Coordinates of N, CA and C and ligand atoms in Angstrom, one line a residue:
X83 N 10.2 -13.8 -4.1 CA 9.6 -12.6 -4.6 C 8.5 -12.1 -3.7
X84 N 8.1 -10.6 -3.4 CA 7.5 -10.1 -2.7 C 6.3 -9.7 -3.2
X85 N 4.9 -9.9 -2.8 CA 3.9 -9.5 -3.8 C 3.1 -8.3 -3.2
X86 N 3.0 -7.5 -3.3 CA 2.1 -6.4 -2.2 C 0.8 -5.9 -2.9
X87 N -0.4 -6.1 -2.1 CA -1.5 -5.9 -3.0 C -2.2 -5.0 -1.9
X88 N -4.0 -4.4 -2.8 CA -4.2 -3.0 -1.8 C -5.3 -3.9 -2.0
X89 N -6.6 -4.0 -1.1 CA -8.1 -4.1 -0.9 C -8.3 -3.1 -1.2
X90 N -9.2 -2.3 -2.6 CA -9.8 -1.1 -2.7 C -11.2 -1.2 -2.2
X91 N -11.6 -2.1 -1.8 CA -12.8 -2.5 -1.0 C -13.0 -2.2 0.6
X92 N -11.6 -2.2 0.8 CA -11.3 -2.2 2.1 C -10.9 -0.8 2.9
X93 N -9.5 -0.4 2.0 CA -9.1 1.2 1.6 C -10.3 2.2 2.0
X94 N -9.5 3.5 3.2 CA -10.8 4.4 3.7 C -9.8 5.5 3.0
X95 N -8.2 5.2 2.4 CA -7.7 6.3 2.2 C -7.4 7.3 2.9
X96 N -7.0 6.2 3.8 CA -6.1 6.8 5.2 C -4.8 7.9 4.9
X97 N -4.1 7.5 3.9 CA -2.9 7.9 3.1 C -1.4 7.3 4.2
X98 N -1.8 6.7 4.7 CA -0.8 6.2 6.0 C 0.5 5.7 5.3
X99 N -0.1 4.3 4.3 CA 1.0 3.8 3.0 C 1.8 4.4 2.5
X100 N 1.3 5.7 1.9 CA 2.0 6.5 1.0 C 3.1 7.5 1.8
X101 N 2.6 7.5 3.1 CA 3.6 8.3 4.4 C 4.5 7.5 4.6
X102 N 3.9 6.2 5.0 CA 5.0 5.1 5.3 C 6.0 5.2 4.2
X103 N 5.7 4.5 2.9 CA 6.8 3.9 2.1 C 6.6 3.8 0.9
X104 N 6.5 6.0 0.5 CA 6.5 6.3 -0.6 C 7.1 5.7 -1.9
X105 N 8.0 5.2 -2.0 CA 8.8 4.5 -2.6 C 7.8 3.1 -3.4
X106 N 6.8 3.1 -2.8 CA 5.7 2.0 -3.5 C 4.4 2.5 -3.7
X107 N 4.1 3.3 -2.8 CA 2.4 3.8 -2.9 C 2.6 5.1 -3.1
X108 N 1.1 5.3 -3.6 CA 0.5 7.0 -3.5 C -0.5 6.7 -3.7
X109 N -1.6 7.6 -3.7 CA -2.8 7.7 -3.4 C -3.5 8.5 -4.7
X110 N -4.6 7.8 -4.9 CA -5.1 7.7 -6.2 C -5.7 9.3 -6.5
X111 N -6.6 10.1 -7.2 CA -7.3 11.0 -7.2 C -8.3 11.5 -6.0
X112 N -8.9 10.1 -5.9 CA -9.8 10.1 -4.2 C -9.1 10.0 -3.4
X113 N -7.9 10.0 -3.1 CA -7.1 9.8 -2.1 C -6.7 8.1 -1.4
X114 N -7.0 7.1 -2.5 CA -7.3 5.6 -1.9 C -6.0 5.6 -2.0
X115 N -5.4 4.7 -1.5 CA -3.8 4.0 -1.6 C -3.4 3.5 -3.1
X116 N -2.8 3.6 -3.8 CA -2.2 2.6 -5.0 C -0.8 2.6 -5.0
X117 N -0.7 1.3 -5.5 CA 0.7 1.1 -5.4 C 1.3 2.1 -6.6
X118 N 2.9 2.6 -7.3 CA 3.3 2.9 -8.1 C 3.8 1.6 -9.0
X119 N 3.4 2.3 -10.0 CA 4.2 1.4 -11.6 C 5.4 0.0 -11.1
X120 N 5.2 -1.0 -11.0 CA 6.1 -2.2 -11.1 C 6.4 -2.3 -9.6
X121 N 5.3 -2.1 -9.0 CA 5.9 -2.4 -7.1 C 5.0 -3.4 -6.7
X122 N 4.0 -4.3 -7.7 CA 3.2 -5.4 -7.1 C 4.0 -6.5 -6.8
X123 N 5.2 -6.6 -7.6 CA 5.8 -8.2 -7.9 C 7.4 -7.6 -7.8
X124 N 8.6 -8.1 -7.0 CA 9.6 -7.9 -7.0 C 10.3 -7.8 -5.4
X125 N 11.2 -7.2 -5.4 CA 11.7 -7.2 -3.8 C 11.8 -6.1 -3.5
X126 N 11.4 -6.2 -2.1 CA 10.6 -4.9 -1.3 C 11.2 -5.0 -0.5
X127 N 11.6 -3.9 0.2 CA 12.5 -3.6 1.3 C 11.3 -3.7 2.9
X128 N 11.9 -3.7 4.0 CA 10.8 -3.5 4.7 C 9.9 -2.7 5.1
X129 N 10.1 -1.7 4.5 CA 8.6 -0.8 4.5 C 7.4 -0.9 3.8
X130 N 7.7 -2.0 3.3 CA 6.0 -2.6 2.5 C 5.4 -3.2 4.0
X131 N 6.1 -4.0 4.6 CA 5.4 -4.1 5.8 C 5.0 -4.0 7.0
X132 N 5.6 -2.5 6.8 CA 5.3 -1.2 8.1 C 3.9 -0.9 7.4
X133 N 3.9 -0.3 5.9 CA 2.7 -0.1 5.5 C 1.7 -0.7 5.4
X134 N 1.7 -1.9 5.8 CA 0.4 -2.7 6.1 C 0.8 -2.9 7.2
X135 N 1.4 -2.6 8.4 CA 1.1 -2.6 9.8 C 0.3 -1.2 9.9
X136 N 0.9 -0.4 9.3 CA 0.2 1.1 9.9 C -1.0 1.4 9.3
X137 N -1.6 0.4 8.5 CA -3.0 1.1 7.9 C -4.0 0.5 8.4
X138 N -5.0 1.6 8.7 CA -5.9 1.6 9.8 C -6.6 0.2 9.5
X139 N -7.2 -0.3 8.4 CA -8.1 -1.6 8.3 C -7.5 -2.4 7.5
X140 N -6.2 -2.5 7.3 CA -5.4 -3.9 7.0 C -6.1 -4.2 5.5
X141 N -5.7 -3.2 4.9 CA -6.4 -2.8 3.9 C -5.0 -3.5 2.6
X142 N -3.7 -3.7 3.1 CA -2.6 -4.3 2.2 C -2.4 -5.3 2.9
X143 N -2.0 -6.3 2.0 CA -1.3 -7.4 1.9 C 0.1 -7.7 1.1
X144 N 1.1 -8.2 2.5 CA 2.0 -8.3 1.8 C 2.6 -9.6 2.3
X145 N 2.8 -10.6 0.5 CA 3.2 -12.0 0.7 C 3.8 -12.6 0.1
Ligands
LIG188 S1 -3.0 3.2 4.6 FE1 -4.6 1.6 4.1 S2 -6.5 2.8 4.2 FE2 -4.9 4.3 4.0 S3 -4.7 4.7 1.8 FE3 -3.2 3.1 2.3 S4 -4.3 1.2 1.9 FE4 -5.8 2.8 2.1

């Protein structure tokens, strides 16, 4: 099982994730990254981890 998580600490709300691999993210009110409804825990195709290659401060983790 695939776990993908966001640092909202880290997050500048790039929106890079949610370009990448809509299919799990979008971007909150402020524009921060969040994942959608039931995409922390399960199997994830490989664009969970394009979206944490492409965001600017390695702001996801995926493990
Ligand atoms: S790509 Fe990174 S910095 Fe940008 S919104 Fe997503 S998590 Fe935040």
């Amino acid at each position: 099982m695939t776990r993908i998580s966001i640092d909202k600490d880290v997050c500048i709300g790039a929106g890079q994730c949610a370009l990448t691999a809509p299919d799990l993210f979008t971007q909150d009110d402020d524009g921060y990254g969040e994942l959608l409804p039931g995409t922390e825990d399960g199997t994830v195709g490989p664009l969970a981890g394009e979206a944490a290659r492409v965001c600017p401060v390695q702001a996801i983790t995926v493990t």
